[in-house]
Coordinates of C-alpha atoms in Angstrom, one line a residue:
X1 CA 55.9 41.6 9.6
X2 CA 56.7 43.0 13.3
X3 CA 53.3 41.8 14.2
X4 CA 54.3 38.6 13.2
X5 CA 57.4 38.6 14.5
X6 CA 56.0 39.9 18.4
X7 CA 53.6 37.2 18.0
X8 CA 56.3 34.4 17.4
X9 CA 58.8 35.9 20.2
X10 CA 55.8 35.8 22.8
X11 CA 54.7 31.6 21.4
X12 CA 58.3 31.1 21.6
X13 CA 58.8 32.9 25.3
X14 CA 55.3 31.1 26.3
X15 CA 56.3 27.4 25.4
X16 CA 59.9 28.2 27.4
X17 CA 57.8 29.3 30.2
X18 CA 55.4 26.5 30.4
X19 CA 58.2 23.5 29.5
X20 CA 60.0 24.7 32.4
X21 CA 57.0 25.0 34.6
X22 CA 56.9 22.6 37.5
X23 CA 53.3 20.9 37.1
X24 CA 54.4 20.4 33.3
X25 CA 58.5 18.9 33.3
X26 CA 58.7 15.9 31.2
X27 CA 58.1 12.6 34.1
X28 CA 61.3 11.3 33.3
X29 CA 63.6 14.4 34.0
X30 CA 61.7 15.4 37.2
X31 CA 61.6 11.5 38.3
X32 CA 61.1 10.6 41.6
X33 CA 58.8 13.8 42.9
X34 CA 57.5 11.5 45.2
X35 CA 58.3 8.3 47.5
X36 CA 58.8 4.6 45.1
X37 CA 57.4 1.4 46.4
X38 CA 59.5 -1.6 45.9
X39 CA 56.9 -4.7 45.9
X40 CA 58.2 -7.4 47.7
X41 CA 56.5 -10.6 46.7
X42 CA 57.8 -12.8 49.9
X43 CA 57.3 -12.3 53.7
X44 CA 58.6 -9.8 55.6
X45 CA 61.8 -11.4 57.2
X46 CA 63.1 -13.8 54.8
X47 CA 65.9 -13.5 52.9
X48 CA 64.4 -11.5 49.7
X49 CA 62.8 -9.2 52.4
X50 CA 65.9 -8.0 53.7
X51 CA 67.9 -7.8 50.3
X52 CA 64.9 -5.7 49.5
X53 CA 65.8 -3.3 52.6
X54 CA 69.3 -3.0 52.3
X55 CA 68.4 -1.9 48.6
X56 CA 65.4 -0.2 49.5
X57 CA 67.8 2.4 52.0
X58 CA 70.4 3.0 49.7
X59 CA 68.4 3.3 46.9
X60 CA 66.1 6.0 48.7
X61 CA 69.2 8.0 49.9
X62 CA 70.7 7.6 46.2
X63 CA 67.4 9.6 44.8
X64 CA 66.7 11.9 47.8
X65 CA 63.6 10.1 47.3
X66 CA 62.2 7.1 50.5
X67 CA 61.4 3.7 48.9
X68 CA 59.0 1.8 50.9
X69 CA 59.0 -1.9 51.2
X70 CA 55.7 -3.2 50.4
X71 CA 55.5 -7.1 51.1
X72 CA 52.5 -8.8 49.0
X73 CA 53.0 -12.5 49.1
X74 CA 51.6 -15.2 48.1
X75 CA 51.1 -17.9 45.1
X76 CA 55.1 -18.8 44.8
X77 CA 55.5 -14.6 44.0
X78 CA 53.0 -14.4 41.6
X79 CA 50.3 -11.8 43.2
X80 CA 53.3 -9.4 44.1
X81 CA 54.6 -9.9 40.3
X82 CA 51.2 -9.7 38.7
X83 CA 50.7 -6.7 40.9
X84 CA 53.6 -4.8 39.7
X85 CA 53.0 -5.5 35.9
X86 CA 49.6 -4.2 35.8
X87 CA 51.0 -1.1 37.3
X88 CA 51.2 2.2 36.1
X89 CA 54.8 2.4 34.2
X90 CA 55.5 5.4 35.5
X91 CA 58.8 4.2 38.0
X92 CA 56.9 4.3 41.2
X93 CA 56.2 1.0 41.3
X94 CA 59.2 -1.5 41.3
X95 CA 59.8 -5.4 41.8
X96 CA 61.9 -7.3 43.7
X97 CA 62.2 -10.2 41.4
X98 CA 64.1 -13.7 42.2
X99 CA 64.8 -16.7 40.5
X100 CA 61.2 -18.5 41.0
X101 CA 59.8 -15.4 38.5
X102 CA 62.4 -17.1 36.1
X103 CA 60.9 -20.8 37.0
X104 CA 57.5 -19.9 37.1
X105 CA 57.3 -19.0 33.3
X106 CA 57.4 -22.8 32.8
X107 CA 55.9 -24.4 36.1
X108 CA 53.0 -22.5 35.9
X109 CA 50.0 -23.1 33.3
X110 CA 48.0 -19.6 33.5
X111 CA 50.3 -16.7 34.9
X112 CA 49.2 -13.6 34.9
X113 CA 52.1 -11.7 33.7
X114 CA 55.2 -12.5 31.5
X115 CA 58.4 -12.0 33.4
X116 CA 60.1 -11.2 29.9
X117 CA 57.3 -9.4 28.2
X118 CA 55.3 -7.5 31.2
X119 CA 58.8 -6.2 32.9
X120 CA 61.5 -3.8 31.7
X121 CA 65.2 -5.4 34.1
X122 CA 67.0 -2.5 35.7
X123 CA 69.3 -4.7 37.2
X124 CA 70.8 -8.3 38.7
X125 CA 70.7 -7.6 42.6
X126 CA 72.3 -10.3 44.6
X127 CA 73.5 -13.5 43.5
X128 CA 74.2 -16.6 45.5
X129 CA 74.7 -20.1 46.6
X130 CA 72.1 -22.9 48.3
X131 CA 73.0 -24.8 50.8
X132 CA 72.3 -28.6 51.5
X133 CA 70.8 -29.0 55.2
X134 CA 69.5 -32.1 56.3
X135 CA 67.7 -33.5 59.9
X136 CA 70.9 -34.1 62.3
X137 CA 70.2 -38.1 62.0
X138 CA 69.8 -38.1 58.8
X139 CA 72.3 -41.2 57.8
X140 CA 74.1 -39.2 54.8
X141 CA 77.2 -37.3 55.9
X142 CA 78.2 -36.2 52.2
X143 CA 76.4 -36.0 48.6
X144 CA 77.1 -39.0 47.9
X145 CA 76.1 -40.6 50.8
X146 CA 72.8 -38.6 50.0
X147 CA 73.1 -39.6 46.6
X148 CA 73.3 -43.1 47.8
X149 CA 70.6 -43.1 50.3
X150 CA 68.2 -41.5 48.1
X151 CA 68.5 -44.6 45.7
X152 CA 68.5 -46.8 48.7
X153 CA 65.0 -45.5 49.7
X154 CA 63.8 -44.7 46.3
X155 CA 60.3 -42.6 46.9
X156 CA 61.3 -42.3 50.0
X157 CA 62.9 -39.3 51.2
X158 CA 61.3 -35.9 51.3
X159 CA 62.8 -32.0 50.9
X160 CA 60.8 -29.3 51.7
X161 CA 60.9 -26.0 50.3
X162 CA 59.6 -22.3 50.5
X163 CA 56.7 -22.9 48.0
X164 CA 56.1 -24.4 44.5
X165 CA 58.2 -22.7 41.8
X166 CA 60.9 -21.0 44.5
X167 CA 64.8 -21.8 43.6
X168 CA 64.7 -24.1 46.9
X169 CA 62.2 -26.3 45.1
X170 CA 63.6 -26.4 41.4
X171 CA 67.4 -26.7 42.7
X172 CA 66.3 -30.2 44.6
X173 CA 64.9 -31.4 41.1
X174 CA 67.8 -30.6 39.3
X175 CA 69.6 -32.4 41.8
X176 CA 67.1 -35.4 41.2
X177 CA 67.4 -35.2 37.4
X178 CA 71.2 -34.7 37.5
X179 CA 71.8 -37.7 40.4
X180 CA 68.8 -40.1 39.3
X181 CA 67.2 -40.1 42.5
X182 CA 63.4 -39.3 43.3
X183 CA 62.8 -37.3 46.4
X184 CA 59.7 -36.4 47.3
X185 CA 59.0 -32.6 47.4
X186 CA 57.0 -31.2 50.4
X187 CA 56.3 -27.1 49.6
X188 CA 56.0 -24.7 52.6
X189 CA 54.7 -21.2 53.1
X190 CA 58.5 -19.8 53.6
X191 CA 61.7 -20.7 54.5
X192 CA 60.7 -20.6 58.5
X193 CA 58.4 -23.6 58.6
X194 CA 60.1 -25.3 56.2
X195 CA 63.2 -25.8 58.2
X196 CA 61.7 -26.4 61.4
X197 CA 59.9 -29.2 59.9
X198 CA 63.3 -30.4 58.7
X199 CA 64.9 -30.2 62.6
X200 CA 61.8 -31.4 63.9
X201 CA 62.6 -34.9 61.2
X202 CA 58.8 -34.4 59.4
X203 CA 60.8 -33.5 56.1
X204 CA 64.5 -35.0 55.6
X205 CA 66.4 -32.4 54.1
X206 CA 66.1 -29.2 52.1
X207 CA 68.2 -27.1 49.6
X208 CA 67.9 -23.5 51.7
X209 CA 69.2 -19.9 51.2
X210 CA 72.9 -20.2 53.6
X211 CA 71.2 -16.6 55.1
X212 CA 68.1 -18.6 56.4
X213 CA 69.9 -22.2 57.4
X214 CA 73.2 -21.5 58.5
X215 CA 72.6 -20.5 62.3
X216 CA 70.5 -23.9 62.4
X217 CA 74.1 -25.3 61.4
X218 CA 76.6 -23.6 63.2
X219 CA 73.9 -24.2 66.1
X220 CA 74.1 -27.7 65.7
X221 CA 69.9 -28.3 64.6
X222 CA 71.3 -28.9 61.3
X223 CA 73.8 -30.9 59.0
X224 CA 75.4 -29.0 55.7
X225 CA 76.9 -30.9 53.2
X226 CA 77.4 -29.3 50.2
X227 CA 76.3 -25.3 48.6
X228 CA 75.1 -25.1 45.3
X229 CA 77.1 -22.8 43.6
X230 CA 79.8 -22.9 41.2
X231 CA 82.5 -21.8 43.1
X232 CA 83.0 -22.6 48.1
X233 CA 81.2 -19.4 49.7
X234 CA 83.2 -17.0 51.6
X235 CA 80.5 -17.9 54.0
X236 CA 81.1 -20.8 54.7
X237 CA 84.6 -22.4 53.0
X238 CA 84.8 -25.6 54.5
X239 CA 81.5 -26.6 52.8
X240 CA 82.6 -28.2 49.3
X241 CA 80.3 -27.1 46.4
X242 CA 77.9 -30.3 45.1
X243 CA 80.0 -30.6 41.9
X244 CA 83.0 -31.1 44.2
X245 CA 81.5 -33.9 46.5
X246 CA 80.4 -35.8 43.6
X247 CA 77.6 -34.7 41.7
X248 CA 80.0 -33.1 38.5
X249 CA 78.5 -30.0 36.6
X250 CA 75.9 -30.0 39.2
X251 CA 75.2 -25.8 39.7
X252 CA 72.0 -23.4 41.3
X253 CA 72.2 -20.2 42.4
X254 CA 69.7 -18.0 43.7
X255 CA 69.2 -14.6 42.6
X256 CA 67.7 -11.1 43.1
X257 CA 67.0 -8.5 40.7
X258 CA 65.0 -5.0 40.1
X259 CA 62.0 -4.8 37.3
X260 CA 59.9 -2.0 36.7
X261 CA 56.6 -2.5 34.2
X262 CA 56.8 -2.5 31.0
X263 CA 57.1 0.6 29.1
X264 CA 58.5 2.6 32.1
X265 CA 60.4 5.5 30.5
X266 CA 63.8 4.4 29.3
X267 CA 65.6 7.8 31.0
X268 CA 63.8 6.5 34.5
X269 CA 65.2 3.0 34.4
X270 CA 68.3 4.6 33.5
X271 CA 68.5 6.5 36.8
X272 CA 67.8 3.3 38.5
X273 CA 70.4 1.4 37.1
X274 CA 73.0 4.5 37.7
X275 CA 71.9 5.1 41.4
X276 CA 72.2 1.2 41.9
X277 CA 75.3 0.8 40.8
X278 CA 76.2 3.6 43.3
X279 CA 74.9 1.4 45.9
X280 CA 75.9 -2.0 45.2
X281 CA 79.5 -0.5 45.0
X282 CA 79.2 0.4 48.6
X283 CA 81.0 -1.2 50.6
X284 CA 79.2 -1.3 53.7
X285 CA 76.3 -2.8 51.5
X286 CA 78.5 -5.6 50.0
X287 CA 79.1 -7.0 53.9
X288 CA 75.8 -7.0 54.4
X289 CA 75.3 -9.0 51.6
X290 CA 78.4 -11.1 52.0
X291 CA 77.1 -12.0 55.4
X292 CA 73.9 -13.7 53.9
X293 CA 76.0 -16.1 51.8
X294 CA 75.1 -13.5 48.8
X295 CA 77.4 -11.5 46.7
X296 CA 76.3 -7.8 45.5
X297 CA 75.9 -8.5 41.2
X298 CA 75.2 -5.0 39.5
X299 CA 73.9 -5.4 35.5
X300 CA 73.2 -3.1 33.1
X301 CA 69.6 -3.1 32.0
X302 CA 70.8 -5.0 28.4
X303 CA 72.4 -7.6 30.3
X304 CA 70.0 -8.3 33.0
X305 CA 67.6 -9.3 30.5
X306 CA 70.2 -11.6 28.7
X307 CA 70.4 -12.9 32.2
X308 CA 66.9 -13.6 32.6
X309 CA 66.3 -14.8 29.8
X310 CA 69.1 -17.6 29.8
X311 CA 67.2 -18.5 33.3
X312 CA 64.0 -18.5 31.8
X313 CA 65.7 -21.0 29.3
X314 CA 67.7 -23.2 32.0
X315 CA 64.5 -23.3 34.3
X316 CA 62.2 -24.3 31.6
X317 CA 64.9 -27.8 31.0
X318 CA 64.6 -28.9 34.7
X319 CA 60.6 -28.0 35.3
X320 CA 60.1 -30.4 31.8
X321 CA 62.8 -32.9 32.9
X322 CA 61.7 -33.3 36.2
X323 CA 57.7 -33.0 35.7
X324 CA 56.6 -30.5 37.6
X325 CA 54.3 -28.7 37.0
X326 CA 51.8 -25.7 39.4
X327 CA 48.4 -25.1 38.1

């Protein structure tokens, strides 16, 4: 019996000593020994870009860990998101997701990834209005002059956008199904080319990110008329929502939120969501925010997925009501 009594005091003295062993600590606890990679799935410089590294500082000084920015672009946000979801779920490797991983689940035929199935949400990032920009001589002073004009010139009028699936493209065909009009959509590489085609009068108007359009405005390169959310930006209050200037129950917003692969360990994502609510509470990192026309919208994990899936839901109407469609 004392044998068997050393012999269980040194397995039990052994298993203490190797649990609390640094090599061996459960991932989760020890979570982040190393730096995180937020995948950006835009170009550097445009408005998810620099959500992305206001987040991307805080977050870092939140876990005592640095979170690199890692811009991979390209197919609407599809390589960045496909990326990410085949990645190892291990909380290292984080998405910047937007409102077009909401659309594409309907406007795309073969995707890669599921946004609901392939991503655990950590949290809703940033939340905020479009704006309506047109060419300078554009005859349409007010939505429904636009309204109007569209009719007049049925097939007529173009609005560009940032790409095929982006919440610049889908909010325009909302606006089409909603008004009855048919304007011709013209997708560009980004928010950058897309306007200065708009200024330069190859495209006629486009539904834009206020952060992007707005110095075109105040600089007198480009005409507001209306933002697309529910309620006038702090932004810019003089601009009356669409619903207000005559297109009623007529709301968009765009939106930015943090995803890790599925599977990532639930103590890890709920570190995330703790240390981002830290940092979305700041308020040096609310002005930031506030200054691009967005407004800092921290979820818990349960009810960012609620939220992406009502999107997923609300997209899905206007890609099948308005017939678009990416292969």
């Amino acid at each position: 019996m004392p044998a068997i009594s050393a012999w269980r005091a040194a397995l039990a003295a052994f298993t203490l000593a190797a649990c609390s062993a640094p090599g061996l600590a459960p991932a989760a606890s020890a979570w982040p020994e190393k730096p995180v990679t937020l995948v950006v799935p835009y170009p550097p410089g445009g408005p998810t870009d620099i959500v992305a590294r206001v987040v991307a500082q805080g977050l870092g000084e939140a876990l005592g860990q640095t979170v690199i920015v890692d811009n991979r672009s390209g197919a609407g946000g599809n390589i960045g998101a496909d990326m990410v979801a085949k990645s190892a779920p291990d909380g290292y490797t984080l998405l910047l997701a937007t409102t077009a991983h909401a659309i594409n689940m309907s406007l795309f035929k073969n995707l890669g990834y599921d946004t609901q199935k392939s991503f655990v949400p950590v949290s809703l990032l940033t939340k905020g209005p479009l704006v309506i920009v047109t060419r300078p001589d554009l005859p349409a002073h007010s939505v429904s002059e636009l309204i109007a004009l569209a009719k007049q010139r049925a097939g007529q009028l173009t609005f560009a956008s940032s790409g095929n699936g982006q919440s610049t493209h889908l909010s325009a065909e909302l606006f089409n199904t909603m008004a009855g009009t048919r304007m011709v959509h013209v997708p560009y590489r980004g928010s950058a080319p897309a306007l200065t085609d708009v200024m330069g009068g190859q495209a006629d108007l486009m539904f834009d990110t206020m952060l992007s359009s707005m110095p075109y405005v105040k600089a007198g390169k480009l005409q507001a008329l209306a933002i697309t959310g529910a309620q006038r930006s702090p932004a810019a209050p003089d601009l009356p929502t669409v619903a207000e200037a005559g297109l009623k129950n007529y709301e968009a917003t765009a939106w930015n939120g943090l995803m890790a692969p599925a599977g990532t360990p639930p103590a890890v994502v709920q570190k995330l969501s703790a240390s981002l609510q830290q940092v979305l509470g700041r308020p040096d990192v609310q002005q930031k925010f506030a200054a691009q026309g967005f407004a800092a919208d921290w979820m818990t994990p349960d009810d960012t997925r609620r939220f992406v899936s009502d999107e997923v839901r609300k997209w899905a109407e206007v890609v099948r009501a308005s017939g678009a469609t990416v292969n």
